Amino acid sequence: KEIITRAKKEACLKINEKELELLLSKSKVVEDKDTLISGKLRLLNYQNNLLIQEQSDKGDLLIRFMQNKAEANKFIDERLEIYDRMWDGCGCKVDYY
């Protein structure tokens, strides 16, 4: 529960590997996308709260609280679009923070 409280307070919450393992063990993975550039992009359902989990270009593990499925889907679609353009060599960068 503490992670939800922290995620709701911060736009982008940095967590460690142990926290991620615990979160994954207690969450339902709704979506799991391999970005092919920066690790996994996951939508998690944790105690009826939606969280996005991603990894920054610096290797930071990040969590974002999502208000609803529509907001989560929009975030995922926008991220995947950026990664797709990066794959094509656009020189784009993701603003993780």
C-alpha positions as a printed NumPy array, in Angstrom:
array([[  0.   ,   0.   ,   0.   ],
       [  2.851,   2.355,   0.718],
       [  3.918,   2.272,  -2.926],
       [  0.441,   3.441,  -4.007],
       [  0.551,   6.348,  -1.567],
       [  3.994,   7.322,  -2.836],
       [  2.999,   6.899,  -6.503],
       [ -0.076,   9.103,  -6.052],
       [  2.087,  11.888,  -4.589],
       [  4.745,  11.864,  -7.31 ],
       [  4.293,  12.071, -11.06 ],
       [  7.118,   9.577, -11.46 ],
       [  8.257,   7.356,  -8.591],
       [ 11.708,   5.765,  -8.722],
       [ 11.797,   2.31 ,  -7.112],
       [ 14.496,  -0.293,  -6.611],
       [ 14.716,  -3.85 ,  -7.945],
       [ 13.442,  -5.374,  -4.702],
       [ 10.395,  -3.077,  -4.68 ],
       [  9.697,  -4.004,  -8.309],
       [  9.891,  -7.728,  -7.563],
       [  7.482,  -7.314,  -4.648],
       [  5.129,  -5.166,  -6.734],
       [  5.126,  -7.683,  -9.6  ],
       [  4.481, -10.581,  -7.217],
       [  1.395,  -8.826,  -5.825],
       [  0.049,  -7.342,  -9.074],
       [ -1.848,  -8.58 , -12.067],
       [  0.045,  -7.722, -15.25 ],
       [ -2.59 ,  -6.199, -17.533],
       [ -0.157,  -5.37 , -20.354],
       [  3.501,  -6.201, -20.865],
       [  5.287,  -4.579, -23.799],
       [  8.956,  -4.98 , -24.678],
       [ 10.141,  -1.592, -25.908],
       [ 13.248,  -3.176, -27.502],
       [ 15.035,   0.009, -26.433],
       [ 14.422,   0.57 , -22.741],
       [ 13.191,  -2.616, -21.117],
       [  9.594,  -3.478, -20.347],
       [  6.615,  -1.175, -20.296],
       [  3.965,  -2.707, -18.068],
       [  0.47 ,  -1.855, -16.955],
       [ -0.124,  -3.352, -13.524],
       [ -3.252,  -3.748, -11.451],
       [ -2.168,  -3.548,  -7.82 ],
       [ -5.001,  -3.668,  -5.289],
       [ -7.394,  -2.186,  -7.878],
       [ -4.962,   0.632,  -8.665],
       [ -3.461,   0.985, -12.134],
       [  0.271,   1.585, -12.339],
       [  2.618,   1.972, -15.277],
       [  6.057,   0.469, -14.725],
       [  8.886,   1.38 , -17.066],
       [ 12.641,   1.708, -17.165],
       [ 14.419,   4.94 , -18.041],
       [ 17.357,   5.249, -20.402],
       [ 19.518,   5.464, -17.254],
       [ 18.178,   2.141, -15.979],
       [ 15.944,   3.681, -13.302],
       [ 12.829,   1.646, -12.507],
       [  9.849,   3.99 , -12.571],
       [  6.227,   3.735, -11.455],
       [  3.379,   6.039, -12.435],
       [ -0.114,   6.029, -10.963],
       [ -2.887,   6.095, -13.577],
       [ -6.386,   7.387, -12.826],
       [ -8.078,   4.933, -15.203],
       [ -7.56 ,   2.488, -18.072],
       [ -8.06 ,   5.176, -20.737],
       [ -5.274,   7.303, -19.243],
       [ -3.027,   4.24 , -19.023],
       [ -3.723,   3.227, -22.633],
       [ -2.981,   6.759, -23.857],
       [  0.322,   6.802, -21.954],
       [  1.339,   3.394, -23.328],
       [  0.383,   4.318, -26.902],
       [  2.359,   7.571, -26.724],
       [  5.419,   5.828, -25.266],
       [  5.354,   3.07 , -27.876],
       [  5.004,   5.646, -30.645],
       [  8.124,   7.457, -29.398],
       [ 10.051,   4.174, -29.165],
       [  8.927,   3.273, -32.688],
       [ 10.236,   6.598, -34.006],
       [ 13.478,   6.133, -32.039],
       [ 13.869,   2.717, -33.648],
       [ 13.602,   4.444, -37.027],
       [ 16.442,   6.79 , -36.021],
       [ 14.504,  10.012, -35.468],
       [ 16.835,  11.204, -32.725],
       [ 13.85 ,  11.46 , -30.353],
       [ 14.302,  11.222, -26.61 ],
       [ 11.842,  10.156, -23.953],
       [ 11.273,  12.579, -21.092],
       [ 10.944,  10.061, -18.262],
       [ 10.924,  12.559, -15.459]])
